[in-house]
Amino acid sequence: MSREIVDWGYQPVVVLPEEARDALGTDAIDDAATYILPLARVQRSRSLGGQARFFARSAASTYQLARIVRSERASLVHVNEILDVYGATAARLAGVPCLCHLRADLSGAPSAVQALLPRMMAALSTEIVAVSASADEHTFRNPGIATKKVSVVHDPGPDPSIFHPGVDGRSVREELGLAGDPLLVVLVAKLGRRKGHEVLIRAAPRVIASFPTARFLLVGGALEGAHHRSYVEGLKRLPAQLGVERSVTFLGYRPDVPAIMAAADVVTHCSTYPDPFPGVVLQGMAMAKAVVASDLGGPREQIEDHVSGFLVRPDDPSALADAICSLLQAPAWRASLGGEAAVRVRSLFSAESFNRRLSEIYQRLIPLSA
């Protein structure tokens, strides 16, 4: 977005957290003033001590950011996530409009955060852009927060030069020793409880009963924290407990997701919570793959069920297995769904559409003639 707004006539000033410092060498934004700050984010810790530490760090971040806003004579603060509450507060302190981008789901946060944070952002923001109607619904409307500031602007699909139907997945199959061209089911997601890896593993025995050579690839690294490590350890024991350990492979983090998806016959998204707008769903669709996704959250807006993909009851291994089996036994239908999916990404979730909608909001908040 920071690169794009230059073409709209605006000059970006980028403020990044310390953990993004290493990315600047390869992803720097030309001619943009860039600051690195110890930016605090809302923590999912439920302890009072953890929340107190967050508010202390957030106050310091807010003060530093407000100074930058004033010194750079900024006309707008674009907060990239509702969790970055210090950005909206700094904008208010500096007396400039604030555009808040709503990308996160707060369902895993403490109840006090779920109740307070959306109300704070609704009060502090001039406008709010939600990545999906689902994100708006679960953050503002369901909790009963009345605001007319929200516009839904779907995030764009993946870079079409990277995720496209022409990517060759043969190297992945060769690397994994998948001789005989077995049917391949892929899930790409960090190893977090709500991403539904367990649902797919529990669906595997039923799929293998009909397709004995089917293989399941789980791609994604583990999250930090002892409770996440404990979950992953249990998750990795589950295939053996179900007798499908030879059919399930954990690949960990991989930089070659396009090639892995290209090798897949079916791409799955198994989240058990309303994932606001999962990028992996659009990635699989852009590659003309048959995507099976949980029927809640953003996938409902990304996929037209049984036309450009398959929506199934969340947290239901039997329903997921039935959907996968129906696709594995119908190559022509898989191809049809994939073809429609690729067209849908190009037509509804293009970067051009996203940039046009966002530029209209910028123009409304900070007219170039001002």
Short mmCIF file of C-alpha atoms in Angstrom, two decimals:
data_model
loop_
_atom_site.label_atom_id
_atom_site.label_comp_id
_atom_site.label_asym_id
_atom_site.label_seq_id
_atom_site.Cartn_x
_atom_site.Cartn_y
_atom_site.Cartn_z
CA MET A 1 0.00 0.00 0.00
CA SER A 2 2.83 2.38 0.83
CA ARG A 3 4.27 1.98 -2.66
CA GLU A 4 0.87 2.33 -4.30
CA ILE A 5 -0.14 5.59 -2.62
CA VAL A 6 2.77 7.37 -4.30
CA ASP A 7 0.89 6.92 -7.58
CA TRP A 8 -2.15 8.53 -5.98
CA GLY A 9 -0.15 11.66 -5.24
CA TYR A 10 0.64 11.07 -1.58
CA GLN A 11 4.01 10.67 0.14
CA PRO A 12 4.25 7.76 2.60
CA VAL A 13 6.01 7.84 5.94
CA VAL A 14 6.42 4.31 7.27
CA VAL A 15 6.61 3.39 10.95
CA LEU A 16 7.46 -0.25 11.60
CA PRO A 17 7.97 -2.43 14.68
CA GLU A 18 11.46 -3.51 15.63
CA GLU A 19 10.87 -7.07 14.43
CA ALA A 20 10.43 -5.75 10.87
CA ARG A 21 13.92 -4.23 10.77
CA ASP A 22 15.49 -7.15 8.91
CA ALA A 23 12.88 -6.96 6.15
CA LEU A 24 13.87 -3.44 5.19
CA GLY A 25 16.97 -4.61 3.32
CA THR A 26 14.89 -6.53 0.78
CA ASP A 27 11.55 -4.75 0.96
CA ALA A 28 12.45 -1.10 1.40
CA ILE A 29 10.06 1.52 0.09
CA ASP A 30 11.81 3.95 -2.23
CA ASP A 31 12.03 7.55 -1.01
CA ALA A 32 9.84 6.90 2.04
CA ALA A 33 10.93 8.13 5.43
CA THR A 34 11.04 5.03 7.63
CA TYR A 35 11.07 4.81 11.41
CA ILE A 36 11.63 1.76 13.60
CA LEU A 37 9.91 1.85 16.99
CA PRO A 38 9.23 -0.62 19.81
CA LEU A 39 5.56 -0.70 18.86
CA ALA A 40 3.38 -2.44 21.42
CA ARG A 41 0.46 -4.59 20.28
CA VAL A 42 -2.51 -5.85 22.21
CA GLN A 43 -1.48 -9.13 23.79
CA ARG A 44 -3.73 -12.16 24.13
CA SER A 45 -2.50 -12.67 27.69
CA ARG A 46 -5.37 -12.92 30.14
CA SER A 47 -3.29 -11.92 33.17
CA LEU A 48 -3.70 -8.46 34.68
CA GLY A 49 0.08 -8.13 34.80
CA GLY A 50 0.39 -8.87 31.09
CA GLN A 51 -2.22 -6.30 30.21
CA ALA A 52 -0.66 -3.71 32.53
CA ARG A 53 2.70 -4.18 30.81
CA PHE A 54 1.01 -3.75 27.45
CA PHE A 55 -0.60 -0.44 28.44
CA ALA A 56 2.71 0.86 29.75
CA ARG A 57 4.50 -0.02 26.50
CA SER A 58 1.57 1.28 24.47
CA ALA A 59 1.73 4.68 26.18
CA ALA A 60 5.41 5.03 25.24
CA SER A 61 4.71 3.93 21.65
CA THR A 62 1.85 6.40 21.38
CA TYR A 63 3.97 9.30 22.58
CA GLN A 64 6.80 8.48 20.16
CA LEU A 65 4.45 8.04 17.23
CA ALA A 66 2.59 11.28 17.92
CA ARG A 67 5.94 13.10 17.80
CA ILE A 68 6.69 11.55 14.41
CA VAL A 69 3.23 12.48 13.07
CA ARG A 70 3.80 16.10 14.09
CA SER A 71 7.41 16.33 12.90
CA GLU A 72 6.54 14.84 9.50
CA ARG A 73 3.45 17.07 9.27
CA ALA A 74 1.39 14.01 8.37
CA SER A 75 -2.10 14.52 6.98
CA LEU A 76 -3.37 11.01 7.79
CA VAL A 77 -2.44 8.08 10.00
CA HIS A 78 -3.27 4.73 8.37
CA VAL A 79 -3.30 2.09 11.11
CA ASN A 80 -2.68 -1.31 9.55
CA GLU A 81 -4.51 -3.32 12.20
CA ILE A 82 -7.12 -2.78 14.90
CA LEU A 83 -4.70 -4.29 17.43
CA ASP A 84 -2.39 -1.30 16.88
CA VAL A 85 -4.43 0.95 19.13
CA TYR A 86 -1.50 3.29 19.78
CA GLY A 87 -1.67 4.47 16.16
CA ALA A 88 -5.22 5.76 16.44
CA THR A 89 -4.46 7.36 19.79
CA ALA A 90 -1.39 9.09 18.37
CA ALA A 91 -3.46 10.42 15.46
CA ARG A 92 -5.95 11.90 17.89
CA LEU A 93 -3.18 13.48 19.96
CA ALA A 94 -1.65 14.97 16.79
CA GLY A 95 -5.01 16.19 15.52
CA VAL A 96 -5.03 14.33 12.19
CA PRO A 97 -7.58 11.90 10.72
CA CYS A 98 -7.08 8.17 11.24
CA LEU A 99 -7.94 5.32 8.89
CA CYS A 100 -8.03 1.97 10.72
CA HIS A 101 -7.64 -1.27 8.76
CA LEU A 102 -9.55 -4.12 10.40
CA ARG A 103 -7.82 -7.40 9.56
CA ALA A 104 -7.74 -9.37 12.82
CA ASP A 105 -10.20 -11.54 14.63
CA LEU A 106 -10.46 -10.80 18.35
CA SER A 107 -12.24 -13.98 19.40
CA GLY A 108 -9.09 -15.38 21.03
CA ALA A 109 -8.42 -12.22 23.02
CA PRO A 110 -9.50 -11.63 26.63
CA SER A 111 -13.14 -10.63 26.95
CA ALA A 112 -12.16 -7.18 28.22
CA VAL A 113 -10.13 -6.59 25.04
CA GLN A 114 -12.98 -7.83 22.85
CA ALA A 115 -15.36 -5.42 24.56
CA LEU A 116 -13.09 -2.38 24.88
CA LEU A 117 -10.80 -2.32 21.84
CA PRO A 118 -13.46 -2.08 19.08
CA ARG A 119 -15.19 0.70 20.98
CA MET A 120 -11.94 2.59 21.34
CA MET A 121 -11.13 2.24 17.66
CA ALA A 122 -14.66 3.21 16.62
CA ALA A 123 -14.31 6.36 18.70
CA LEU A 124 -10.74 7.24 17.67
CA SER A 125 -10.88 6.41 13.94
CA THR A 126 -12.19 8.74 11.28
CA GLU A 127 -12.95 5.77 9.02
CA ILE A 128 -12.52 2.00 9.30
CA VAL A 129 -11.79 -0.38 6.43
CA ALA A 130 -12.74 -4.00 7.12
CA VAL A 131 -11.23 -6.76 5.00
CA SER A 132 -14.56 -8.60 4.98
CA ALA A 133 -18.16 -8.27 6.07
CA SER A 134 -17.41 -11.09 8.49
CA ALA A 135 -14.67 -9.04 10.18
CA ASP A 136 -17.08 -6.13 10.54
CA GLU A 137 -19.84 -8.39 11.86
CA HIS A 138 -17.77 -10.14 14.52
CA THR A 139 -15.87 -7.04 15.64
CA PHE A 140 -18.55 -4.36 15.65
CA ARG A 141 -22.05 -5.51 14.77
CA ASN A 142 -22.40 -8.66 16.88
CA PRO A 143 -21.09 -6.90 20.02
CA GLY A 144 -23.67 -4.19 19.36
CA ILE A 145 -21.26 -1.34 18.55
CA ALA A 146 -23.16 1.17 16.45
CA THR A 147 -20.86 2.89 13.97
CA LYS A 148 -21.28 4.12 10.43
CA LYS A 149 -17.55 4.45 9.89
CA VAL A 150 -16.96 0.95 8.48
CA SER A 151 -16.47 0.18 4.77
CA VAL A 152 -15.76 -3.35 3.52
CA VAL A 153 -12.83 -3.42 1.11
CA HIS A 154 -11.66 -6.95 0.38
CA ASP A 155 -7.93 -7.49 0.42
CA PRO A 156 -6.50 -8.23 -3.02
CA GLY A 157 -5.60 -11.71 -4.13
CA PRO A 158 -1.98 -12.86 -4.32
CA ASP A 159 0.58 -11.56 -6.79
CA PRO A 160 -0.49 -13.15 -10.11
CA SER A 161 3.14 -13.42 -11.18
CA ILE A 162 3.77 -15.77 -8.23
CA PHE A 163 0.48 -17.62 -7.73
CA HIS A 164 -0.90 -18.73 -11.08
CA PRO A 165 -2.02 -21.98 -12.75
CA GLY A 166 1.25 -22.33 -14.64
CA VAL A 167 3.40 -23.04 -11.56
CA ASP A 168 5.01 -26.49 -11.75
CA GLY A 169 4.65 -28.69 -8.68
CA ARG A 170 6.59 -31.71 -9.93
CA SER A 171 9.69 -30.81 -7.91
CA VAL A 172 7.69 -31.02 -4.68
CA ARG A 173 6.30 -34.43 -5.58
CA GLU A 174 9.78 -35.65 -6.46
CA GLU A 175 11.25 -34.26 -3.23
CA LEU A 176 8.64 -36.09 -1.16
CA GLY A 177 8.99 -39.30 -3.11
CA LEU A 178 5.39 -39.32 -4.27
CA ALA A 179 5.82 -42.00 -6.91
CA GLY A 180 2.81 -43.11 -8.90
CA ASP A 181 1.20 -39.64 -8.78
CA PRO A 182 -0.89 -40.17 -5.60
CA LEU A 183 -3.71 -37.78 -4.82
CA LEU A 184 -2.44 -34.93 -2.65
CA VAL A 185 -4.38 -32.82 -0.10
CA VAL A 186 -2.64 -29.70 1.23
CA LEU A 187 -3.26 -27.42 4.21
CA VAL A 188 -1.16 -24.24 4.53
CA ALA A 189 -1.40 -22.53 7.92
CA LYS A 190 0.67 -21.86 11.01
CA LEU A 191 0.33 -24.64 13.54
CA GLY A 192 -2.22 -22.92 15.77
CA ARG A 193 -5.18 -24.63 17.38
CA ARG A 194 -7.83 -22.59 15.59
CA LYS A 195 -6.44 -23.30 12.12
CA GLY A 196 -8.03 -26.75 12.14
CA HIS A 197 -5.09 -29.06 11.44
CA GLU A 198 -6.65 -31.61 13.78
CA VAL A 199 -9.86 -31.54 11.75
CA LEU A 200 -7.99 -32.49 8.59
CA ILE A 201 -6.00 -35.23 10.32
CA ARG A 202 -9.19 -36.72 11.76
CA ALA A 203 -10.73 -36.61 8.29
CA ALA A 204 -7.76 -38.50 6.84
CA PRO A 205 -8.78 -42.09 7.82
CA ARG A 206 -12.12 -41.72 6.06
CA VAL A 207 -10.46 -40.34 2.93
CA ILE A 208 -7.81 -43.06 2.93
CA ALA A 209 -10.50 -45.73 3.20
CA SER A 210 -11.65 -44.66 -0.28
CA PHE A 211 -8.29 -43.49 -1.64
CA PRO A 212 -5.57 -45.60 0.03
CA THR A 213 -2.66 -43.78 -1.64
CA ALA A 214 -3.86 -40.27 -0.78
CA ARG A 215 -1.31 -38.10 1.02
CA PHE A 216 -1.82 -35.10 3.30
CA LEU A 217 0.71 -32.28 3.55
CA LEU A 218 0.53 -29.83 6.46
CA VAL A 219 2.61 -26.75 5.72
CA GLY A 220 3.36 -24.14 8.36
CA GLY A 221 5.60 -23.33 11.28
CA ALA A 222 4.77 -23.44 14.98
CA LEU A 223 3.72 -20.38 16.96
CA GLU A 224 5.74 -19.12 19.89
CA GLY A 225 4.78 -20.00 23.44
CA ALA A 226 4.71 -23.10 25.64
CA HIS A 227 0.98 -23.72 25.07
CA HIS A 228 1.51 -23.62 21.29
CA ARG A 229 4.42 -26.07 21.54
CA SER A 230 2.30 -28.41 23.64
CA TYR A 231 -0.47 -28.29 21.05
CA VAL A 232 1.93 -29.04 18.19
CA GLU A 233 3.44 -32.00 20.05
CA GLY A 234 -0.02 -33.50 20.52
CA LEU A 235 -0.95 -32.72 16.93
CA LYS A 236 2.07 -34.55 15.58
CA ARG A 237 1.20 -37.64 17.65
CA LEU A 238 -2.35 -37.75 16.29
CA PRO A 239 -1.67 -39.40 12.89
CA ALA A 240 -0.05 -42.41 14.58
CA GLN A 241 -2.94 -42.65 17.03
CA LEU A 242 -5.33 -42.79 14.07
CA GLY A 243 -3.15 -45.19 12.08
CA VAL A 244 -2.46 -42.76 9.24
CA GLU A 245 1.10 -41.68 10.07
CA ARG A 246 2.40 -42.86 6.68
CA SER A 247 -0.11 -40.65 4.90
CA VAL A 248 0.37 -37.39 6.83
CA THR A 249 3.50 -35.24 6.48
CA PHE A 250 4.33 -32.11 8.47
CA LEU A 251 6.56 -29.94 6.28
CA GLY A 252 6.98 -27.03 8.68
CA TYR A 253 7.60 -23.57 7.30
CA ARG A 254 8.26 -23.55 3.56
CA PRO A 255 9.14 -20.61 1.30
CA ASP A 256 7.87 -22.45 -1.81
CA VAL A 257 4.14 -22.42 -1.09
CA PRO A 258 3.24 -21.82 -4.78
CA ALA A 259 5.04 -25.01 -5.82
CA ILE A 260 3.42 -26.96 -2.98
CA MET A 261 -0.04 -25.76 -3.97
CA ALA A 262 0.76 -26.55 -7.60
CA ALA A 263 1.48 -30.13 -6.54
CA ALA A 264 -1.88 -30.42 -4.76
CA ASP A 265 -5.08 -31.94 -6.05
CA VAL A 266 -7.12 -30.29 -3.28
CA VAL A 267 -6.23 -27.27 -1.11
CA THR A 268 -7.96 -27.07 2.27
CA HIS A 269 -8.63 -24.32 4.79
CA CYS A 270 -9.97 -25.80 8.02
CA SER A 271 -10.20 -22.93 10.50
CA THR A 272 -12.59 -23.46 13.38
CA TYR A 273 -13.09 -19.72 13.92
CA PRO A 274 -14.32 -16.97 11.57
CA ASP A 275 -10.98 -16.27 9.87
CA PRO A 276 -11.51 -12.71 8.59
CA PHE A 277 -10.12 -13.07 5.04
CA PRO A 278 -7.60 -15.91 4.69
CA GLY A 279 -4.99 -15.26 2.05
CA VAL A 280 -4.27 -18.95 1.53
CA VAL A 281 -7.80 -19.46 0.19
CA LEU A 282 -7.22 -16.85 -2.51
CA GLN A 283 -3.78 -18.29 -3.21
CA GLY A 284 -5.23 -21.71 -3.90
CA MET A 285 -8.02 -20.22 -5.99
CA ALA A 286 -5.58 -18.10 -8.01
CA MET A 287 -3.71 -21.28 -8.88
CA ALA A 288 -6.93 -22.83 -10.21
CA LYS A 289 -7.09 -25.40 -7.43
CA ALA A 290 -10.22 -26.90 -5.94
CA VAL A 291 -10.35 -25.32 -2.48
CA VAL A 292 -12.33 -26.75 0.44
CA ALA A 293 -12.83 -24.18 3.20
CA SER A 294 -14.73 -23.81 6.45
CA ASP A 295 -18.15 -22.29 5.95
CA LEU A 296 -17.67 -19.26 8.18
CA GLY A 297 -15.76 -16.02 8.16
CA GLY A 298 -14.05 -14.66 5.07
CA PRO A 299 -14.24 -17.83 2.94
CA ARG A 300 -17.99 -17.26 2.57
CA GLU A 301 -17.14 -14.08 0.67
CA GLN A 302 -14.21 -15.56 -1.23
CA ILE A 303 -15.86 -18.75 -2.50
CA GLU A 304 -19.15 -19.29 -4.29
CA ASP A 305 -20.04 -22.69 -2.92
CA HIS A 306 -19.99 -25.57 -5.44
CA VAL A 307 -19.08 -23.08 -8.19
CA SER A 308 -15.61 -21.75 -7.37
CA GLY A 309 -14.86 -23.93 -4.37
CA PHE A 310 -16.42 -26.01 -1.62
CA LEU A 311 -17.64 -24.78 1.78
CA VAL A 312 -18.08 -27.29 4.61
CA ARG A 313 -19.26 -27.23 8.21
CA PRO A 314 -16.40 -26.08 10.41
CA ASP A 315 -14.82 -28.41 12.96
CA ASP A 316 -16.49 -31.44 11.31
CA PRO A 317 -14.00 -34.09 10.12
CA SER A 318 -16.74 -36.20 8.52
CA ALA A 319 -18.07 -33.31 6.44
CA LEU A 320 -14.54 -32.38 5.42
CA ALA A 321 -13.73 -35.97 4.45
CA ASP A 322 -16.89 -36.25 2.36
CA ALA A 323 -16.03 -33.05 0.50
CA ILE A 324 -12.46 -34.15 -0.17
CA CYS A 325 -13.59 -37.57 -1.36
CA SER A 326 -16.17 -36.10 -3.70
CA LEU A 327 -13.45 -33.95 -5.27
CA LEU A 328 -10.80 -36.64 -5.46
CA GLN A 329 -13.13 -38.94 -7.36
CA ALA A 330 -14.15 -36.25 -9.87
CA PRO A 331 -11.12 -34.77 -11.71
CA ALA A 332 -13.31 -32.89 -14.16
CA TRP A 333 -15.23 -31.23 -11.33
CA ARG A 334 -11.97 -30.31 -9.58
CA ALA A 335 -10.78 -28.66 -12.78
CA SER A 336 -14.08 -26.82 -13.20
CA LEU A 337 -14.04 -25.47 -9.66
CA GLY A 338 -10.41 -24.44 -10.04
CA GLY A 339 -11.03 -22.66 -13.32
CA GLU A 340 -13.96 -20.72 -11.88
CA ALA A 341 -11.90 -19.92 -8.78
CA ALA A 342 -9.09 -18.39 -10.82
CA VAL A 343 -11.57 -16.24 -12.75
CA ARG A 344 -13.24 -15.13 -9.51
CA VAL A 345 -9.93 -14.00 -7.98
CA ARG A 346 -9.02 -12.02 -11.09
CA SER A 347 -12.42 -10.35 -11.37
CA LEU A 348 -13.40 -9.69 -7.74
CA PHE A 349 -10.17 -9.60 -5.76
CA SER A 350 -7.74 -7.77 -8.00
CA ALA A 351 -5.12 -5.34 -6.74
CA GLU A 352 -6.60 -2.72 -9.08
CA SER A 353 -10.01 -2.97 -7.41
CA PHE A 354 -8.53 -2.79 -3.93
CA ASN A 355 -6.34 0.20 -4.78
CA ARG A 356 -9.22 2.05 -6.41
CA ARG A 357 -11.47 1.64 -3.37
CA LEU A 358 -8.72 2.61 -0.94
CA SER A 359 -7.64 5.64 -2.98
CA GLU A 360 -11.24 6.90 -2.91
CA ILE A 361 -11.16 6.78 0.88
CA TYR A 362 -7.82 8.59 0.98
CA GLN A 363 -9.17 11.28 -1.32
CA ARG A 364 -12.18 11.71 0.96
CA LEU A 365 -10.04 12.02 4.09
CA ILE A 366 -7.17 14.10 2.68
CA PRO A 367 -8.13 15.75 -0.62
CA LEU A 368 -5.07 16.47 -2.74
CA SER A 369 -6.30 20.04 -3.17
CA ALA A 370 -6.13 20.59 0.60
#
